[in-house]
PDB file of C-alpha atoms in Angstrom:
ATOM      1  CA  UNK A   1      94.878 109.870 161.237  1.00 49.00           C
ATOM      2  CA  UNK A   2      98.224 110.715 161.047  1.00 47.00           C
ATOM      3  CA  UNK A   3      99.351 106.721 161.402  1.00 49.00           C
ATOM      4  CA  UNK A   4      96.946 105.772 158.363  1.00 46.00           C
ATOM      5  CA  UNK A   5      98.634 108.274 156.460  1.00 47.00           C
ATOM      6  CA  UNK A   6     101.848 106.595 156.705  1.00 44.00           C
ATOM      7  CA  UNK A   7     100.636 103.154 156.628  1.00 45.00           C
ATOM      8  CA  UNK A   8      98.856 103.955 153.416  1.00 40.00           C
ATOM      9  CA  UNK A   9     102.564 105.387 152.063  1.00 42.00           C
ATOM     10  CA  UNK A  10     103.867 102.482 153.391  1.00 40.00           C
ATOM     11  CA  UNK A  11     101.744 100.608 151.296  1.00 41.00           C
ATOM     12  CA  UNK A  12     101.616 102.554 147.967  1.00 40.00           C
ATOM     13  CA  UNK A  13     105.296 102.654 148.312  1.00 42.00           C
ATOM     14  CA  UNK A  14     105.958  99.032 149.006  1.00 41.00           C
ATOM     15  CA  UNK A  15     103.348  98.127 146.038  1.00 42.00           C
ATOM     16  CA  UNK A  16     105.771 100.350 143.459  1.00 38.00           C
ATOM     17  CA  UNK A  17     109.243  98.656 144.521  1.00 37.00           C
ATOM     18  CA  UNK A  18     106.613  95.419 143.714  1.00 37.00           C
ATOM     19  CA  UNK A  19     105.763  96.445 140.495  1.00 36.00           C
ATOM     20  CA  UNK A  20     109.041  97.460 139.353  1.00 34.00           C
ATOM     21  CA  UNK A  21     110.740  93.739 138.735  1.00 34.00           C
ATOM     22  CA  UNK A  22     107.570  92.654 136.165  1.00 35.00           C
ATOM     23  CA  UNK A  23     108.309  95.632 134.531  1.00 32.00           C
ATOM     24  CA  UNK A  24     111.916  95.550 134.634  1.00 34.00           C
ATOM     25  CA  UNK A  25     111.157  91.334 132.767  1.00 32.00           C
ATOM     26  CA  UNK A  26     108.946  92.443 130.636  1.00 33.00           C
ATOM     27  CA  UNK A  27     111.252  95.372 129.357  1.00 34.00           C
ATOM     28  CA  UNK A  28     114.157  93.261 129.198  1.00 34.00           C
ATOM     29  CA  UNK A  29     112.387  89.959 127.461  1.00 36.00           C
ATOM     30  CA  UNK A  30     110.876  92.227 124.369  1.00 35.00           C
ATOM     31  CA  UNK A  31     114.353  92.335 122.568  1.00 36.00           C
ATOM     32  CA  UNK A  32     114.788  88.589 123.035  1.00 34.00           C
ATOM     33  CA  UNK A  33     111.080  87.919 121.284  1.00 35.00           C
ATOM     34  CA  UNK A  34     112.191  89.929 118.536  1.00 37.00           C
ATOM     35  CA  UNK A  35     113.163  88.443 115.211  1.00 48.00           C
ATOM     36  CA  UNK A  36     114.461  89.780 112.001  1.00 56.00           C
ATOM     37  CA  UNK A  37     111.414  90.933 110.050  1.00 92.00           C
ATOM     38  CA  UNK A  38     110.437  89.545 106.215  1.00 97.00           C
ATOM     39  CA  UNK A  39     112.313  92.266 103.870  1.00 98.00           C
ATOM     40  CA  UNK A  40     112.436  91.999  99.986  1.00 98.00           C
ATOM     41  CA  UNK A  41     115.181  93.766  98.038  1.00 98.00           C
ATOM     42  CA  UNK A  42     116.624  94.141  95.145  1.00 98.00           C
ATOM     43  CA  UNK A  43     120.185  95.175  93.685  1.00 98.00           C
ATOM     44  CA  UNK A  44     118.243  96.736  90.287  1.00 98.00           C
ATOM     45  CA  UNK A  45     116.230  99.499  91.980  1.00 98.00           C
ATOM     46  CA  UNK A  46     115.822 100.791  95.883  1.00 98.00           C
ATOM     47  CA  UNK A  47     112.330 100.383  97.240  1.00 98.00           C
ATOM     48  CA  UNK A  48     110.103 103.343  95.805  1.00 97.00           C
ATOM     49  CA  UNK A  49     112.871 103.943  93.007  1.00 98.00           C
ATOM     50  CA  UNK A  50     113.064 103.612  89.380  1.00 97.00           C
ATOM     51  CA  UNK A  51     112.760 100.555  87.523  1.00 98.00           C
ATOM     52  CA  UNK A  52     115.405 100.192  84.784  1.00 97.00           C
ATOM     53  CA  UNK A  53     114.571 100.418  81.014  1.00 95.00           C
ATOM     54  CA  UNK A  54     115.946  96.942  80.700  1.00 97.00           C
ATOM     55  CA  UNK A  55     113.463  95.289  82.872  1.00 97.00           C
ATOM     56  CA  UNK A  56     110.341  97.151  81.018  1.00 95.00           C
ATOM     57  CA  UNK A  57     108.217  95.677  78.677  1.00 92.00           C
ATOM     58  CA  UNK A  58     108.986  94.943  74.492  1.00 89.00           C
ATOM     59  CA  UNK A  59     105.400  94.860  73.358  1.00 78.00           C
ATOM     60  CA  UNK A  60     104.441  98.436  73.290  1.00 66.00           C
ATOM     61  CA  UNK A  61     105.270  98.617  69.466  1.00 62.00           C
ATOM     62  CA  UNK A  62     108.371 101.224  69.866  1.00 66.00           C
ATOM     63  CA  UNK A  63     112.246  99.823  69.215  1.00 76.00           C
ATOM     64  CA  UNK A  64     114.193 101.353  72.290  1.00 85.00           C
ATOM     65  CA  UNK A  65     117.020  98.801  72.512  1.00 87.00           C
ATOM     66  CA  UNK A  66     117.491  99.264  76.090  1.00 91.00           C
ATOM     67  CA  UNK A  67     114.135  98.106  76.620  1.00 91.00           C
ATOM     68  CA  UNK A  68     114.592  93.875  77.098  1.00 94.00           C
ATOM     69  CA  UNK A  69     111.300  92.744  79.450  1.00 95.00           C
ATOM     70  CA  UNK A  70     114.129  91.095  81.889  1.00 97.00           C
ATOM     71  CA  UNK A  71     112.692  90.385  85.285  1.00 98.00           C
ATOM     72  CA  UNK A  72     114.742  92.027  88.058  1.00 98.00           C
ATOM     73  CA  UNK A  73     116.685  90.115  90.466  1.00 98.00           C
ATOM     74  CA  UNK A  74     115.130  89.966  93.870  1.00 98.00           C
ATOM     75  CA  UNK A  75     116.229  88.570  97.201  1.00 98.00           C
ATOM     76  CA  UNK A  76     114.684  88.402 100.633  1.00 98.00           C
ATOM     77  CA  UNK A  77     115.585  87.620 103.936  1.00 97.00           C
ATOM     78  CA  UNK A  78     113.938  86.728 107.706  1.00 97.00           C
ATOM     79  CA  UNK A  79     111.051  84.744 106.098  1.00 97.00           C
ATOM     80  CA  UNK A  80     109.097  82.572 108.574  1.00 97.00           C
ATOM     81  CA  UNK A  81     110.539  79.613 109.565  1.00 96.00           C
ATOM     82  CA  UNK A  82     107.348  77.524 108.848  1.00 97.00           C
ATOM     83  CA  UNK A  83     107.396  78.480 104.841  1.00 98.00           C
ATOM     84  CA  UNK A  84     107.180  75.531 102.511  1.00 98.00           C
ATOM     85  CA  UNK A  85     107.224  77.782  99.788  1.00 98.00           C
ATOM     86  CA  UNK A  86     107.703  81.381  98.193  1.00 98.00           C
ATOM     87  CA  UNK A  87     105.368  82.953  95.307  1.00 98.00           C
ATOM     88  CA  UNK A  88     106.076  86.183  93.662  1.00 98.00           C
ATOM     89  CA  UNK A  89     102.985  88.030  92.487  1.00 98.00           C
ATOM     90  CA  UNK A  90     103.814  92.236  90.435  1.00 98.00           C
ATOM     91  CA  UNK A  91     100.920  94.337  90.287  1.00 98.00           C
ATOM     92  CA  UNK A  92     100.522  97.530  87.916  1.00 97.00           C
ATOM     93  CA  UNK A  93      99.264  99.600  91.187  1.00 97.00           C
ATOM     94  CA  UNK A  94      97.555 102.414  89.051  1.00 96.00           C
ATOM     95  CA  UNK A  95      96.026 100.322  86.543  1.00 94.00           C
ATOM     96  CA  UNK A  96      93.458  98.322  88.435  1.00 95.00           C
ATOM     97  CA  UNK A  97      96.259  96.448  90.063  1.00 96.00           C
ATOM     98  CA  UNK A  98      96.611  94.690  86.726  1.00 95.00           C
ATOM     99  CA  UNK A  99      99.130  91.162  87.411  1.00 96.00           C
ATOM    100  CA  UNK A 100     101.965  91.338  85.539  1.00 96.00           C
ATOM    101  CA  UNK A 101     104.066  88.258  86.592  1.00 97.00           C
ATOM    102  CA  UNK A 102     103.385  85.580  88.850  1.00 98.00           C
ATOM    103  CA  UNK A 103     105.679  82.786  89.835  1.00 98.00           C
ATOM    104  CA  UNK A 104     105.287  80.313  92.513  1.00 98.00           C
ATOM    105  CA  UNK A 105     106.579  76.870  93.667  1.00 98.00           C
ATOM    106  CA  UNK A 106     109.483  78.435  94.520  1.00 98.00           C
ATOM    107  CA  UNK A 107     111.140  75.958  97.245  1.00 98.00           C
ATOM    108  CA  UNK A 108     112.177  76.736 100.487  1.00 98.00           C
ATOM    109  CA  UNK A 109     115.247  76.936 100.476  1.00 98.00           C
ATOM    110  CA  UNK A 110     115.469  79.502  97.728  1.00 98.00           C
ATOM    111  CA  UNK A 111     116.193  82.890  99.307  1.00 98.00           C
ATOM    112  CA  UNK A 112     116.447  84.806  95.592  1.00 98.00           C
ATOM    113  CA  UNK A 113     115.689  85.103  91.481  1.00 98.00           C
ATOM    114  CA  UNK A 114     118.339  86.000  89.484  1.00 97.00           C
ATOM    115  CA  UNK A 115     117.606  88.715  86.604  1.00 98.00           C
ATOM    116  CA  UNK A 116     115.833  87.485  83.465  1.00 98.00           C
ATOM    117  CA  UNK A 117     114.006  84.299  84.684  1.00 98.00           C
ATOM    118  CA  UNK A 118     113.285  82.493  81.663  1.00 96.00           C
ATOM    119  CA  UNK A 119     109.475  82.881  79.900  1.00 97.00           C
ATOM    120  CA  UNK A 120     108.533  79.330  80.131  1.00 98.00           C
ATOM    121  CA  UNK A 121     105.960  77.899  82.495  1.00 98.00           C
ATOM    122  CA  UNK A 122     108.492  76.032  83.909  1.00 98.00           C
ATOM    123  CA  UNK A 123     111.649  78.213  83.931  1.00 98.00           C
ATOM    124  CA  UNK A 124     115.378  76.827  84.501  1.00 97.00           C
ATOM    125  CA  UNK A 125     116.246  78.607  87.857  1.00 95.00           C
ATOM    126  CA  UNK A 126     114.727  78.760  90.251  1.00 96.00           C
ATOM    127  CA  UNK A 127     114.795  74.816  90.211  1.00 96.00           C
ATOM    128  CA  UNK A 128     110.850  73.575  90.425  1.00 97.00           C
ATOM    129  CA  UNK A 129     109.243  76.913  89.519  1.00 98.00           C
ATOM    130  CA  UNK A 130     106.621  77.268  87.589  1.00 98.00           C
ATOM    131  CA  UNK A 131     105.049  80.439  86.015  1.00 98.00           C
ATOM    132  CA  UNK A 132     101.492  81.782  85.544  1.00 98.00           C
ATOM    133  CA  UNK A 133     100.748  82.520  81.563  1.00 96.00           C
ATOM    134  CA  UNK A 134     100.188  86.386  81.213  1.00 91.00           C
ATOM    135  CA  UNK A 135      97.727  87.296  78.770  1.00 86.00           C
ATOM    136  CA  UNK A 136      97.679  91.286  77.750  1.00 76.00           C
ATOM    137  CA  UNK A 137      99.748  93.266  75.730  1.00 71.00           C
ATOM    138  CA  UNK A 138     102.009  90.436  75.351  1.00 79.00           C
ATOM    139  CA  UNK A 139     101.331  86.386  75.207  1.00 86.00           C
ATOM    140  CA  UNK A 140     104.080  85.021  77.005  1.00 94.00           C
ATOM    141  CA  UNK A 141     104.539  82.676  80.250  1.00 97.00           C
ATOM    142  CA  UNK A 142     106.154  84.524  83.639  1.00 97.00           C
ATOM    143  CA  UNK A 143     107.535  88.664  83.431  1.00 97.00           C
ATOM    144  CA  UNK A 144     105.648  90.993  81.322  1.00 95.00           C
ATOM    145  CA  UNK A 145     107.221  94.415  82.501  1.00 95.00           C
ATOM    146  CA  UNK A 146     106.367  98.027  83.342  1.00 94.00           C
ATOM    147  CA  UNK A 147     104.019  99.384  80.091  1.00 88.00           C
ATOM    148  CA  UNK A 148     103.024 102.574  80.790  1.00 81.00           C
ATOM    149  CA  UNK A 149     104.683 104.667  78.117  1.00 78.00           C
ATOM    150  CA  UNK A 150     102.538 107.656  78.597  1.00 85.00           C
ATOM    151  CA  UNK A 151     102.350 107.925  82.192  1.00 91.00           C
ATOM    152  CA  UNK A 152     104.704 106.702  85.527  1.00 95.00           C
ATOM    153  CA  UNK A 153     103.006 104.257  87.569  1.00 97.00           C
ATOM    154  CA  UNK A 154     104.268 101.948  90.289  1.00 98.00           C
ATOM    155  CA  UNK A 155     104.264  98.791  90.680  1.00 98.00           C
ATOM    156  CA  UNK A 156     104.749  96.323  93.561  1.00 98.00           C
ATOM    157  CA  UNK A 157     106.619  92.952  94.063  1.00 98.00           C
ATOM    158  CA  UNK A 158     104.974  91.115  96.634  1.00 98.00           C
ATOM    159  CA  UNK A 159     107.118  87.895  97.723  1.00 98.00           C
ATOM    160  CA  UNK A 160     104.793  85.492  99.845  1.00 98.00           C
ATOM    161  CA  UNK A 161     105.797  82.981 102.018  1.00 98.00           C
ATOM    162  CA  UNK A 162     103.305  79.881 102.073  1.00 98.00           C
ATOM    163  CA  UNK A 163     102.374  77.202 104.088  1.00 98.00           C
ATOM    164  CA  UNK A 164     102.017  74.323 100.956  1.00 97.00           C
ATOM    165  CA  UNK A 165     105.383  73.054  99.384  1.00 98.00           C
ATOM    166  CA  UNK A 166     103.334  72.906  96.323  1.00 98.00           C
ATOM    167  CA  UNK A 167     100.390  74.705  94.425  1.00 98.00           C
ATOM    168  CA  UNK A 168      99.163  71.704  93.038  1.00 97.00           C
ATOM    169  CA  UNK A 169      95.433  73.334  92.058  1.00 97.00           C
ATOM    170  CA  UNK A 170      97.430  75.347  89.381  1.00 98.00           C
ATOM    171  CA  UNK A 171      98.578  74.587  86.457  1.00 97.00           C
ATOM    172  CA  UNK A 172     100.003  75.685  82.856  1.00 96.00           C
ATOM    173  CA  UNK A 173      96.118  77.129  81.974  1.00 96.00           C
ATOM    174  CA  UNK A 174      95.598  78.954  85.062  1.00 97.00           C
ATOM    175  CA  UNK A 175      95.205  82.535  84.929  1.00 96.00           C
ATOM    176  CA  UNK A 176      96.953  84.820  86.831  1.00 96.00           C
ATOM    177  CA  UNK A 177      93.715  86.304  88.979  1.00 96.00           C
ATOM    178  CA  UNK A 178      93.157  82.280  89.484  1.00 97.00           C
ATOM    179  CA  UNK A 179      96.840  81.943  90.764  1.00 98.00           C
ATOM    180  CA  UNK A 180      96.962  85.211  93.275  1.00 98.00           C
ATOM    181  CA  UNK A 181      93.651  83.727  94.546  1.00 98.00           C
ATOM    182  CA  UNK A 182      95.594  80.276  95.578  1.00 98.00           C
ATOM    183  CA  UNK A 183      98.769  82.136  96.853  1.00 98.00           C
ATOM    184  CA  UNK A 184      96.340  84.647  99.093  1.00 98.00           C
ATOM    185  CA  UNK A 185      94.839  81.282 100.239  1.00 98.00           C
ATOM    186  CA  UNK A 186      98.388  79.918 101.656  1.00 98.00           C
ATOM    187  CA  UNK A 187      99.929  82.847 102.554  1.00 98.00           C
ATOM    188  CA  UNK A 188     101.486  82.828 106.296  1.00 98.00           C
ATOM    189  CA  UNK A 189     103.535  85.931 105.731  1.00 97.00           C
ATOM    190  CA  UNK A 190     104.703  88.642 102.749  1.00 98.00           C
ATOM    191  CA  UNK A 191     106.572  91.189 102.395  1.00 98.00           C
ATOM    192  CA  UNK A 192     106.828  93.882  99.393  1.00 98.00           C
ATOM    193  CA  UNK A 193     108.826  96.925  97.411  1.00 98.00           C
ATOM    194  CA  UNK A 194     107.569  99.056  95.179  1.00 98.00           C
ATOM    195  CA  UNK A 195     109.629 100.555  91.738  1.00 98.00           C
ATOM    196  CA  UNK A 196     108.317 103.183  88.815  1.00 97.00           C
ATOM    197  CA  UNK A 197     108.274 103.187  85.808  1.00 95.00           C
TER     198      UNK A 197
END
């Protein structure tokens, strides 16, 4: 009895030294499959902060000059490699996730949007853009910003990487629900950040 005993911590003991090696690899090989994760950013607000006056909307009827409807600048970083593309798509998050901008066709090489893209379907920089026609409290191609005058709502900048060079089912007619439907559709990764207003 006293000889199984020892053969069975013989065994037991044996199996742990055993074990310890896969663990040890598969420890050691987690930082190596790590890689820097999709993060949007930009240098006008911090995630969750306040949007400037400059980048809300001119179409509520009042005349605050610091109001200009200037899209912010935005830059992102550890997209996935296999992205042909980039599409921005803002959201009104407490009004029925109304769209308020959507821009896509942005190539692949293009890591950021400078402030105050132009409002034309297709806008000067980034190079090969091409903007989604907002209809609402304004009529305007591309940005229409933050217009919640009576209350502070948040709203989200979603950058989405995608697996077509180009949206070619869109064009200058398509409406903005039609547009988020196409980027959803080709969308291999995203990442967002949120500002009120």
């Amino acid at each position: 009895m006293r000889s199984a005993r020892i053969a069975l911590c013989v065994l037991l003991t044996s199996g742990a030294v055993s074990l310890s090696p896969a663990t040890a690899s598969s420890t050691s090989a987690a930082p190596s499959a790590t890689r820097s994760a999709f993060a949007l950013s930009s240098t006008a607000f911090a995630d969750g902060g306040v949007i400037p006056k400059v980048h809300e909307c001119t179409s509520g009827g009042g005349s605050d000059p610091g109001k200009k409807n200037e899209s912010p600048p935005l830059t992102w970083s550890g997209a996935p490699s296999t992205a042909k593309s980039y599409a921005i798509v803002m959201r009104d998050l407490d009004n029925s996730n109304l769209i308020h901008w959507v821009i896509y066709d942005i190539a692949a090489s293009t890591t950021s949007l400078p402030q105050n893209v132009d409002h034309a379907y297709r806008p000067s920089a980034p190079t090969g853009a091409r903007q989604v026609y907002y209809r609402g409290s304004a009529s305007l191609y591309g940005y229409q910003g933050p217009c919640s005058p009576s209350t502070v709502n948040t709203y989200e900048f979603v950058v989405h990487a995608l697996n077509q060079a180009s949206l070619t089912r869109l064009n200058s007619s398509s409406s903005t629900r039609a547009a988020a439907r196409e980027i959803d559709a080709a969308t291999i990764g995203s990442t967002r950040i949120t500002g009120k207003s």
